[in-house]
Tab-separated table of C-alpha atoms and ligand atoms in Angstrom:
chain	number	residue	atom	x	y	z
A	1	SER	CA	47.237	33.904	-1.516
A	2	PRO	CA	47.781	35.907	-4.559
A	3	PRO	CA	51.372	35.810	-6.965
A	4	GLU	CA	53.365	39.128	-5.669
A	5	GLY	CA	51.622	42.402	-8.081
A	6	SER	CA	48.744	41.009	-7.861
A	7	ARG	CA	45.635	41.053	-5.284
A	8	TYR	CA	42.111	39.725	-4.328
A	9	PRO	CA	39.237	42.595	-5.790
A	10	PRO	CA	37.521	44.157	-2.678
A	11	GLY	CA	34.068	42.479	-1.633
A	12	PRO	CA	32.506	43.055	2.001
A	13	GLU	CA	33.898	41.014	4.635
A	14	GLY	CA	32.528	37.398	5.555
A	15	LYS	CA	31.668	35.656	8.942
A	16	PRO	CA	34.473	32.726	9.617
A	17	LEU	CA	33.022	29.543	8.205
A	18	ILE	CA	30.006	30.887	6.310
A	19	GLY	CA	32.020	33.594	4.366
A	20	ASN	CA	29.410	35.768	2.870
A	21	LEU	CA	26.551	33.718	3.388
A	22	GLN	CA	24.364	36.541	4.506
A	23	ASP	CA	25.618	38.849	2.177
A	24	LEU	CA	24.556	37.365	-1.436
A	25	ASP	CA	20.626	37.143	-1.676
A	26	LEU	CA	20.916	33.210	-3.310
A	27	THR	CA	17.063	32.905	-3.442
A	28	GLN	CA	17.408	36.507	-5.838
A	29	ALA	CA	19.944	35.246	-7.347
A	30	LEU	CA	21.602	38.693	-6.770
A	31	LEU	CA	18.386	40.308	-8.774
A	32	ALA	CA	17.711	43.024	-6.225
A	33	SER	CA	20.646	44.036	-4.943
A	34	SER	CA	23.085	43.906	-8.359
A	35	GLN	CA	23.619	47.536	-9.308
A	36	GLU	CA	24.131	48.503	-5.469
A	37	VAL	CA	27.260	45.537	-5.705
A	38	ALA	CA	28.431	47.096	-9.241
A	39	ASP	CA	28.226	50.276	-7.938
A	40	GLN	CA	29.674	49.653	-4.046
A	41	TYR	CA	32.661	47.683	-5.796
A	42	GLY	CA	33.037	47.947	-9.220
A	43	PRO	CA	33.248	45.939	-12.242
A	44	VAL	CA	34.476	42.625	-10.236
A	45	MET	CA	33.448	41.876	-6.009
A	46	ARG	CA	34.573	38.924	-4.203
A	47	LEU	CA	32.523	37.052	-2.294
A	48	THR	CA	33.594	33.761	-0.587
A	49	LEU	CA	31.066	31.147	0.662
A	50	ALA	CA	31.674	28.569	2.743
A	51	GLY	CA	35.605	28.385	1.896
A	52	ARG	CA	34.757	28.667	-1.904
A	53	GLU	CA	35.322	31.946	-3.885
A	54	HIS	CA	32.339	33.494	-5.744
A	55	TYR	CA	33.371	36.573	-8.404
A	56	VAL	CA	30.662	38.508	-9.398
A	57	VAL	CA	31.244	40.467	-12.503
A	58	SER	CA	28.977	43.872	-13.595
A	59	THR	CA	30.382	44.354	-16.660
A	60	GLU	CA	29.807	43.918	-20.400
A	61	LYS	CA	33.605	44.016	-20.579
A	62	VAL	CA	34.954	41.872	-18.068
A	63	ALA	CA	32.810	38.711	-18.335
A	64	ASN	CA	33.975	38.902	-22.004
A	65	ASP	CA	37.445	39.206	-21.257
A	66	LEU	CA	37.127	36.149	-18.832
A	67	LEU	CA	34.376	33.409	-20.002
A	68	ARG	CA	35.115	34.305	-23.389
A	69	GLU	CA	38.482	35.395	-24.149
A	70	ARG	CA	39.911	33.371	-21.466
A	71	GLY	CA	37.237	30.190	-22.356
A	72	SER	CA	39.854	27.869	-21.657
A	73	ILE	CA	40.233	28.345	-18.055
A	74	TYR	CA	37.020	29.422	-17.531
A	75	SER	CA	34.155	26.971	-18.999
A	76	SER	CA	33.340	25.111	-16.332
A	77	ARG	CA	30.445	24.349	-14.058
A	78	ALA	CA	30.555	24.533	-10.324
A	79	GLN	CA	29.546	20.743	-9.113
A	80	ALA	CA	26.700	21.430	-6.829
A	81	PRO	CA	26.129	18.272	-5.168
A	82	ALA	CA	22.299	18.920	-5.009
A	83	SER	CA	21.094	20.264	-8.194
A	84	ALA	CA	24.445	18.662	-10.342
A	85	GLN	CA	24.700	15.776	-8.549
A	86	LEU	CA	21.554	14.002	-6.938
A	87	LEU	CA	19.285	15.749	-8.210
A	88	PRO	CA	19.927	14.682	-12.436
A	89	ASP	CA	22.621	11.637	-11.182
A	90	ASN	CA	25.286	13.364	-12.891
A	91	LEU	CA	23.596	13.279	-16.254
A	92	ARG	CA	22.438	16.852	-16.614
A	93	PRO	CA	24.523	18.086	-19.481
A	94	VAL	CA	24.271	21.733	-18.345
A	95	LEU	CA	25.879	21.089	-14.745
A	96	LEU	CA	29.039	19.307	-15.926
A	97	PRO	CA	32.180	20.674	-16.530
A	98	TYR	CA	34.139	21.095	-19.205
A	99	ASN	CA	35.366	17.891	-20.645
A	100	GLU	CA	35.023	15.340	-23.343
A	101	ILE	CA	31.642	14.323	-22.033
A	102	VAL	CA	30.388	17.891	-22.851
A	103	GLN	CA	32.500	18.345	-25.819
A	104	GLN	CA	29.927	14.988	-27.118
A	105	ILE	CA	27.099	16.718	-26.186
A	106	VAL	CA	27.564	19.659	-27.880
A	107	ALA	CA	28.431	17.349	-30.778
A	108	VAL	CA	24.112	15.522	-30.073
A	109	ASN	CA	22.638	18.983	-30.032
A	110	HIS	CA	23.925	21.598	-27.869
A	111	ASN	CA	20.798	21.137	-25.941
A	112	LEU	CA	20.706	21.889	-22.024
A	113	GLU	CA	18.916	23.875	-19.625
A	114	ARG	CA	18.449	25.873	-16.443
A	115	ILE	CA	19.869	24.719	-13.159
A	116	ALA	CA	17.905	25.206	-9.545
A	117	SER	CA	18.432	28.330	-7.500
A	118	PRO	CA	21.784	28.436	-6.558
A	119	GLY	CA	21.690	27.996	-2.406
A	120	ALA	CA	17.704	26.215	-2.802
A	121	TYR	CA	19.433	23.461	-0.765
A	122	LEU	CA	22.352	24.084	1.821
A	123	VAL	CA	24.410	20.682	0.946
A	124	ASP	CA	25.764	22.965	-2.556
A	125	THR	CA	26.817	25.738	0.049
A	126	PHE	CA	28.130	22.987	2.938
A	127	PRO	CA	29.396	20.085	0.008
A	128	ILE	CA	30.686	18.263	3.103
A	129	LEU	CA	26.417	17.381	4.207
A	130	MET	CA	26.657	15.028	1.728
A	131	LYS	CA	28.893	12.406	3.781
A	132	LEU	CA	26.117	12.589	6.032
A	133	PRO	CA	24.122	9.089	5.455
A	134	ARG	CA	20.649	8.726	4.381
A	135	PHE	CA	18.811	8.791	7.280
A	136	LEU	CA	20.119	12.160	8.880
A	137	ALA	CA	19.651	13.862	5.512
A	138	PRO	CA	16.263	14.276	3.875
A	139	PHE	CA	17.279	16.443	1.493
A	140	LYS	CA	18.516	13.177	-0.197
A	141	ARG	CA	15.950	11.563	-0.142
A	142	GLU	CA	13.770	14.199	-1.317
A	143	ILE	CA	15.895	15.056	-4.460
A	144	GLU	CA	16.457	11.220	-5.169
A	145	GLU	CA	12.591	11.046	-5.553
A	146	LEU	CA	12.752	14.099	-7.938
A	147	HIS	CA	15.284	12.086	-9.753
A	148	ARG	CA	13.065	9.098	-10.383
A	149	ARG	CA	10.761	10.627	-11.460
A	150	GLU	CA	12.741	13.307	-14.090
A	151	HIS	CA	14.153	10.140	-14.848
A	152	SER	CA	11.204	8.255	-16.069
A	153	LEU	CA	9.706	11.005	-17.772
A	154	PHE	CA	13.193	11.479	-20.000
A	155	ARG	CA	13.820	7.917	-20.679
A	156	GLY	CA	9.992	7.240	-21.149
A	157	LEU	CA	10.167	9.938	-24.246
A	158	LEU	CA	13.603	8.019	-25.872
A	159	GLU	CA	11.357	4.425	-25.323
A	160	ASP	CA	8.497	5.939	-27.031
A	161	VAL	CA	10.112	7.457	-30.216
A	162	ARG	CA	12.226	4.121	-29.910
A	163	GLU	CA	9.020	2.225	-30.412
A	164	ARG	CA	7.614	4.417	-33.179
A	165	MET	CA	10.277	4.157	-34.798
A	166	LYS	CA	10.207	0.580	-34.939
A	167	ASP	CA	6.506	0.631	-37.285
A	168	GLY	CA	7.958	4.029	-38.970
A	169	THR	CA	5.427	6.222	-37.225
A	170	ALA	CA	8.752	8.277	-35.231
A	171	PRO	CA	8.249	11.575	-36.774
A	172	LYS	CA	11.779	13.523	-37.712
A	173	CYS	CA	13.162	15.188	-33.973
A	174	TRP	CA	15.663	15.338	-31.883
A	175	GLU	CA	15.365	12.005	-29.724
A	176	ARG	CA	14.952	10.296	-33.056
A	177	ASP	CA	18.070	12.304	-33.922
A	178	PHE	CA	19.933	10.858	-31.335
A	179	LEU	CA	19.197	6.918	-31.577
A	180	GLU	CA	19.429	6.814	-35.538
A	181	ASN	CA	23.210	8.051	-34.323
A	182	GLN	CA	23.881	6.947	-31.325
A	183	SER	CA	26.406	4.765	-31.449
A	184	GLU	CA	28.329	7.749	-33.131
A	185	PHE	CA	27.312	10.545	-30.290
A	186	ASN	CA	28.932	7.241	-28.072
A	187	LEU	CA	25.880	8.019	-24.990
A	188	THR	CA	24.235	5.868	-23.732
A	189	ASP	CA	20.361	5.539	-23.336
A	190	ASP	CA	20.373	7.759	-19.879
A	191	LYS	CA	22.596	10.596	-21.191
A	192	GLY	CA	20.761	11.184	-24.595
A	193	ALA	CA	17.447	11.124	-23.151
A	194	TYR	CA	18.775	13.678	-20.665
A	195	VAL	CA	20.470	15.601	-23.387
A	196	VAL	CA	17.456	15.533	-25.282
A	197	GLY	CA	14.982	15.539	-22.710
A	198	THR	CA	16.419	18.723	-20.464
A	199	MET	CA	16.144	20.571	-24.158
A	200	PHE	CA	12.797	21.440	-23.012
A	201	GLU	CA	13.550	22.513	-20.150
A	202	ALA	CA	16.382	25.026	-20.968
A	203	GLY	CA	13.600	26.564	-23.657
A	204	SER	CA	10.422	26.362	-21.856
A	205	GLY	CA	10.789	28.195	-18.749
A	206	THR	CA	13.434	30.323	-20.352
A	207	THR	CA	10.950	32.133	-23.359
A	208	SER	CA	7.836	32.005	-20.860
A	209	ALA	CA	10.143	34.184	-18.569
A	210	ALA	CA	11.023	36.471	-21.681
A	211	MET	CA	7.362	36.580	-22.357
A	212	MET	CA	5.756	37.388	-19.085
A	213	SER	CA	8.410	40.520	-19.298
A	214	PHE	CA	7.344	41.205	-22.761
A	215	VAL	CA	3.564	41.166	-22.019
A	216	LEU	CA	4.514	43.401	-18.671
A	217	ALA	CA	6.711	45.870	-20.892
A	218	MET	CA	3.196	46.163	-23.413
A	219	VAL	CA	1.121	46.691	-20.391
A	220	LEU	CA	3.637	49.684	-19.271
A	221	HIS	CA	4.273	51.303	-22.609
A	222	PRO	CA	0.621	50.723	-24.971
A	223	LEU	CA	2.112	52.469	-26.962
A	224	TRP	CA	5.021	50.622	-28.141
A	225	PHE	CA	2.416	47.855	-28.492
A	226	ARG	CA	0.430	49.873	-30.777
A	227	LYS	CA	3.567	50.420	-33.095
A	228	VAL	CA	4.196	46.823	-32.757
A	229	GLN	CA	1.010	46.154	-34.091
A	230	GLU	CA	0.922	48.761	-36.702
A	231	GLU	CA	4.368	47.092	-38.282
A	232	VAL	CA	2.584	43.749	-37.843
A	233	ASP	CA	-0.617	44.912	-39.422
A	234	SER	CA	1.769	46.461	-42.699
A	235	VAL	CA	3.706	43.286	-43.266
A	236	CYS	CA	0.580	40.509	-43.111
A	237	GLY	CA	-2.451	42.214	-43.465
A	238	ALA	CA	-5.136	40.650	-41.589
A	239	GLU	CA	-6.118	38.187	-43.363
A	240	ARG	CA	-2.336	35.736	-42.433
A	241	MET	CA	-0.724	35.238	-39.556
A	242	PRO	CA	3.247	36.327	-39.507
A	243	TYR	CA	5.334	33.519	-39.731
A	244	LEU	CA	9.475	33.460	-40.014
A	245	ASP	CA	9.659	35.018	-43.331
A	246	ASP	CA	8.502	37.892	-41.975
A	247	VAL	CA	10.936	38.690	-39.366
A	248	ARG	CA	13.313	40.464	-41.760
A	249	GLN	CA	10.557	43.263	-42.528
A	250	LEU	CA	9.888	43.408	-38.469
A	251	PRO	CA	12.491	46.026	-37.009
A	252	ILE	CA	10.040	47.700	-34.113
A	253	VAL	CA	9.765	43.540	-33.126
A	254	ARG	CA	12.690	42.455	-33.054
A	255	ALA	CA	13.279	46.316	-30.611
A	256	VAL	CA	10.978	45.716	-28.526
A	257	ILE	CA	12.247	41.776	-27.737
A	258	LYS	CA	15.202	43.006	-27.356
A	259	GLU	CA	15.148	45.776	-25.259
A	260	THR	CA	12.655	43.553	-22.892
A	261	LEU	CA	15.708	41.424	-22.802
A	262	ARG	CA	17.675	44.000	-22.336
A	263	TRP	CA	15.332	45.544	-19.456
A	264	ARG	CA	14.596	42.382	-17.940
A	265	PRO	CA	17.216	39.660	-18.544
A	266	VAL	CA	15.991	36.093	-17.992
A	267	THR	CA	19.192	34.883	-16.399
A	268	ALA	CA	18.814	37.900	-14.155
A	269	GLY	CA	22.278	36.744	-11.932
A	270	GLY	CA	24.347	34.766	-14.802
A	271	LEU	CA	24.486	31.623	-15.574
A	272	PRO	CA	28.129	31.022	-13.107
A	273	HIS	CA	30.763	29.419	-15.114
A	274	MET	CA	33.947	28.206	-12.808
A	275	SER	CA	37.431	29.381	-13.232
A	276	THR	CA	39.883	26.269	-13.776
A	277	LYS	CA	43.629	27.247	-13.608
A	278	ASP	CA	45.266	30.532	-10.978
A	279	ASP	CA	44.628	33.225	-13.223
A	280	VAL	CA	45.295	37.436	-12.611
A	281	TYR	CA	43.281	39.746	-14.260
A	282	GLU	CA	43.615	43.440	-14.326
A	283	GLY	CA	45.921	42.707	-10.961
A	284	LEU	CA	43.115	40.885	-9.821
A	285	PHE	CA	43.662	36.999	-8.938
A	286	ILE	CA	41.578	35.069	-9.511
A	287	PRO	CA	42.964	31.290	-8.440
A	288	ALA	CA	41.002	28.347	-9.695
A	289	ASN	CA	37.859	26.725	-9.081
A	290	THR	CA	36.377	30.216	-8.638
A	291	VAL	CA	32.919	30.781	-9.642
A	292	ILE	CA	32.644	33.666	-11.521
A	293	HIS	CA	29.184	34.576	-11.584
A	294	PRO	CA	28.073	37.145	-14.713
A	295	ASN	CA	25.745	39.731	-13.423
A	296	GLN	CA	23.321	40.328	-16.272
A	297	TRP	CA	21.199	42.586	-14.342
A	298	ALA	CA	23.763	44.834	-13.968
A	299	ILE	CA	25.676	44.174	-16.958
A	300	HIS	CA	22.581	45.631	-18.787
A	301	ARG	CA	22.763	48.296	-17.059
A	302	GLU	CA	25.864	50.092	-18.031
A	303	PRO	CA	24.754	53.634	-18.434
A	304	GLU	CA	27.968	54.351	-21.346
A	305	LEU	CA	25.740	51.357	-23.341
A	306	TYR	CA	22.632	51.975	-22.362
A	307	PRO	CA	22.446	55.518	-21.580
A	308	GLN	CA	18.545	56.204	-18.991
A	309	PRO	CA	19.205	51.950	-18.042
A	310	GLU	CA	15.814	51.783	-16.255
A	311	SER	CA	13.739	53.199	-18.889
A	312	TYR	CA	12.167	51.374	-21.136
A	313	LEU	CA	13.287	52.066	-24.924
A	314	PRO	CA	13.242	50.398	-27.883
A	315	GLU	CA	14.561	53.336	-30.152
A	316	ARG	CA	18.057	52.695	-28.367
A	317	TRP	CA	17.667	49.531	-30.928
A	318	LEU	CA	16.109	51.612	-34.041
A	319	ASP	CA	17.258	55.146	-34.352
A	320	SER	CA	21.192	55.827	-35.046
A	321	SER	CA	21.208	58.561	-32.574
A	322	TYR	CA	21.879	56.350	-29.993
A	323	ARG	CA	25.416	55.407	-30.478
A	324	THR	CA	26.164	52.347	-28.772
A	325	THR	CA	23.458	50.372	-29.715
A	326	PHE	CA	22.200	51.541	-32.836
A	327	LYS	CA	23.167	48.903	-36.342
A	328	SER	CA	22.548	49.069	-39.499
A	329	PRO	CA	20.391	47.551	-41.900
A	330	LEU	CA	17.420	47.760	-39.930
A	331	SER	CA	16.037	43.716	-42.442
A	332	VAL	CA	19.213	42.573	-40.142
A	333	TYR	CA	20.063	44.252	-36.612
A	334	PRO	CA	18.690	44.566	-33.890
A	335	ASN	CA	18.847	40.960	-33.525
A	336	LEU	CA	19.953	38.754	-30.748
A	337	HIS	CA	23.115	37.685	-32.093
A	338	ASN	CA	26.410	39.222	-29.563
A	339	TYR	CA	23.947	39.747	-26.589
A	340	SER	CA	25.425	39.243	-23.550
A	341	ASN	CA	21.809	37.474	-22.232
A	342	PHE	CA	22.331	34.877	-23.434
A	343	GLY	CA	25.758	33.886	-21.615
A	344	PHE	CA	29.233	34.082	-22.544
A	345	GLY	CA	31.981	32.218	-24.541
A	346	ARG	CA	32.024	28.854	-24.402
A	347	ARG	CA	29.086	27.899	-22.580
A	348	ILE	CA	26.882	30.116	-24.358
A	349	CYS	CA	23.781	29.341	-24.982
A	350	PRO	CA	23.689	27.058	-28.205
A	351	ARG	CA	20.216	26.905	-29.103
A	352	GLN	CA	20.247	30.916	-29.094
A	353	ASN	CA	18.849	30.960	-32.332
A	354	ILE	CA	16.038	29.167	-31.443
A	355	ALA	CA	14.934	31.595	-28.161
A	356	GLU	CA	15.254	34.507	-30.622
A	357	ARG	CA	13.097	33.255	-33.406
A	358	ASN	CA	10.618	31.874	-30.722
A	359	LEU	CA	10.393	35.181	-29.508
A	360	TYR	CA	10.013	36.898	-32.718
A	361	LEU	CA	7.196	35.397	-33.348
A	362	LEU	CA	5.675	34.969	-30.599
A	363	ALA	CA	5.472	38.496	-30.123
A	364	ALA	CA	4.402	39.198	-33.684
A	365	ARG	CA	1.362	36.653	-33.067
A	366	ILE	CA	0.325	37.843	-30.134
A	367	ALA	CA	0.244	41.376	-31.816
A	368	TRP	CA	-1.430	39.836	-34.830
A	369	ALA	CA	-4.332	38.811	-32.510
A	370	ALA	CA	-4.987	40.764	-30.116
A	371	ASN	CA	-5.481	43.477	-27.665
A	372	ILE	CA	-3.200	43.629	-24.860
A	373	SER	CA	-3.968	46.510	-21.801
A	374	LYS	CA	-4.171	47.177	-18.073
A	375	ALA	CA	-6.515	45.579	-16.459
A	376	LYS	CA	-9.786	47.394	-14.356
A	377	ASP	CA	-11.097	47.316	-11.148
A	378	GLY	CA	-14.761	46.936	-10.003
A	379	GLU	CA	-14.941	50.566	-10.648
A	380	GLY	CA	-13.260	50.702	-13.652
A	381	ASN	CA	-10.181	52.136	-13.008
A	382	GLU	CA	-6.636	51.277	-14.401
A	383	ILE	CA	-4.745	48.875	-12.337
A	384	ASP	CA	-1.044	48.783	-12.811
A	385	PRO	CA	0.862	46.055	-12.790
A	386	PRO	CA	4.478	46.116	-10.320
A	387	LEU	CA	7.548	46.984	-12.174
A	388	ASN	CA	9.485	44.857	-10.418
A	389	ASP	CA	7.850	42.319	-8.843
A	390	TYR	CA	9.550	39.525	-9.908
A	391	THR	CA	9.879	35.571	-9.184
A	392	ALA	CA	13.094	33.616	-7.136
A	393	GLY	CA	15.799	31.765	-9.084
A	394	PHE	CA	17.259	31.911	-12.337
A	395	ASN	CA	14.641	32.851	-14.569
A	396	ALA	CA	13.756	35.934	-13.526
A	397	GLN	CA	9.780	36.712	-14.628
A	398	PRO	CA	6.912	38.662	-13.079
A	399	LYS	CA	4.715	37.051	-10.564
A	400	TRP	CA	1.320	36.981	-11.715
A	401	PHE	CA	-0.221	40.616	-12.569
A	402	PRO	CA	-4.001	41.001	-13.754
A	403	PHE	CA	-4.361	42.423	-17.656
A	404	GLU	CA	-6.782	41.976	-20.201
A	405	LEU	CA	-5.738	40.206	-23.242
A	406	GLN	CA	-8.645	40.407	-25.783
A	407	VAL	CA	-8.670	39.104	-29.859
A	408	ARG	CA	-8.602	41.872	-32.126
A	409	SER	CA	-11.302	40.825	-34.946
A	410	GLN	CA	-13.383	37.829	-35.429
A	411	GLU	CA	-11.648	37.478	-38.474
A	412	ARG	CA	-8.689	36.715	-36.869
A	413	TRP	CA	-10.215	34.352	-34.338
A	414	ALA	CA	-11.217	32.777	-37.402
A	415	VAL	CA	-7.371	32.270	-38.863
A	416	ILE	CA	-6.263	31.333	-35.486
A	417	GLU	CA	-8.481	28.372	-34.929
A	418	GLU	CA	-7.504	27.448	-38.404
A	419	GLU	CA	-3.809	27.824	-37.814
A	420	LEU	CA	-4.217	25.527	-34.313
A	421	LYS	CA	-5.705	22.827	-37.064
A	422	ARG	CA	-2.869	22.723	-39.366
A	423	GLY	CA	-0.593	22.720	-37.014
A	424	ALA	CA	-2.066	19.507	-34.894
A	425	GLU	CA	-2.113	18.173	-37.805
A	426	SER	CA	1.261	18.658	-39.314
A	427	GLU	CA	4.851	17.554	-37.909
A	428	PRO	CA	6.381	19.960	-35.554
A	429	LEU	CA	9.545	20.079	-37.546
A	430	LYS	CA	8.694	19.825	-41.340
B	1	LIG	C1	14.503	33.483	-24.112
B	1	LIG	C2	15.141	32.256	-24.315
B	1	LIG	C3	16.331	31.738	-23.708
B	1	LIG	C4	17.659	32.360	-22.461
B	1	LIG	C5	17.368	34.326	-22.152
B	1	LIG	C6	19.154	31.922	-22.363
B	1	LIG	C7	19.604	31.937	-21.805
B	1	LIG	C8	20.807	30.776	-21.267
B	1	LIG	C9	22.084	31.244	-20.677
B	1	LIG	C10	22.415	32.722	-19.883
B	1	LIG	C11	22.448	29.981	-20.666
B	1	LIG	C12	24.467	29.805	-19.902
B	1	LIG	C13	25.115	30.385	-20.976
B	1	LIG	C14	26.872	30.458	-19.582
B	1	LIG	O1	26.744	29.872	-19.476
B	1	LIG	O2	27.369	31.060	-20.041
B	1	LIG	C15	22.355	29.092	-21.794
B	1	LIG	C16	22.578	27.691	-21.716
B	1	LIG	C17	21.847	27.452	-22.494
B	1	LIG	N1	20.803	26.849	-22.968
B	1	LIG	FE1	19.719	28.641	-23.138
B	1	LIG	N2	18.397	30.345	-23.047
B	1	LIG	C18	17.606	30.724	-23.630
B	1	LIG	C19	16.993	29.323	-24.806
B	1	LIG	C20	16.916	28.409	-25.079
B	1	LIG	C21	15.956	26.917	-25.922
B	1	LIG	C22	15.377	28.243	-26.657
B	1	LIG	C23	17.106	26.239	-25.415
B	1	LIG	C24	17.116	24.474	-26.043
B	1	LIG	C25	16.153	24.996	-26.974
B	1	LIG	C26	18.119	26.592	-24.584
B	1	LIG	C27	19.734	25.624	-24.564
B	1	LIG	C28	20.321	25.947	-23.326
B	1	LIG	C29	21.670	24.715	-23.432
B	1	LIG	C30	21.589	23.360	-23.538
B	1	LIG	C31	22.572	25.398	-22.315
B	1	LIG	C32	23.110	25.123	-21.729
B	1	LIG	C33	25.089	25.125	-22.651
B	1	LIG	C34	26.276	24.704	-21.127
B	1	LIG	O3	25.749	24.654	-20.279
B	1	LIG	O4	27.090	24.647	-22.403
B	1	LIG	N3	18.618	27.784	-24.335
B	1	LIG	N4	21.071	29.962	-21.774
């Protein structure tokens, strides 16, 4: 119980045994309810789920104060049996507690990935179910089969590069880097295969979710898409595609991406950290082993930081009248550094630079190559895509919606084909 002078944060009353299981929309990862949660309970809300403390943090300040400033005790991960133990057989780095192994892994490449949706398996809420024998626990058989598949995928990739290293055809890549320095990293083949293999899980789902939200934003805000096109055209012309070197000169592209991530954060319910020691923060008691959910949906809607939070306003990053968000010079800002979108403290996304560059380049190239607009129905009426019909799970992305995508000219099409050919022939990391 709380030490003298401290108290538990407020939260909804739970039920015996299951606690607040019914209050937390597990599959939606708080997406739908997060703002109401913040309004009703303030910056820290307490839930208990089957005996475990879960605190939902809804302001950037509290998230940074705890997860970054007190990172020494808020950098672990809850060990959900289904997703952390059964599926990866304790090999998946993103789910490991903060300890030596994680530090070794961070040394290899800082890669990792997203985990399965919270609550997808009852055993994650009631770990006691792990004690059931296999024949009574269909979830064990199901997840073990998934583990076999992902293990053989990741090991297959590693072995493929190992073989190609023998005849000197392995390209420069993370697998090769791992194999060349394996003894230094002190990781087994399996661990190395997971470190590298999970990298593309972490990078692909998140990036594609962000890009789908970008397309949605551009369909809904055609004026901004036109501004992006004008900016890209003024820098690159019609003869060549945008490259990374152009990004400095593309503040509108950067602002549109940053606002997309603010408006529709990819990890809307946040990737939870777990505390490892009792703590008191501003009079609130936070026992060891509390799971802290940074509620990014709410964090990105704090009206003091983001006036008119529901509106899609890239100008808040470009116009000096937006005092809480604008920064100059525009050759550097806006950018995605120190942005809560990528998490907090020691577990912050270690590859945010890759993510950032990918997103700018993808947005600039889509705008350079194509026109995006609302789709039309059989009678020629424009179809409005839903504003907020998003998938469940950690990576929030819009569900399928119709839109038009048309190449801007034959000249640009020819450049795309040329780039495609060059890309297929060249080494990706050169
Ligand atoms: C739009 C793109 C991306 C977003 C929004 C994103 C977001 C995040 C977030 C919120 C976390 C959790 C941070 C925390 O616990 O505080 C995270 C962790 C991680 N991300 Fe990213 N990420 C993106 C792209 C990538 C890419 C491209 C890679 C790799 C190539 C990557 C690799 C990782 C890894 C390895 C972790 C786990 C770090 C750890 O647990 O210590 N991410 N990311």
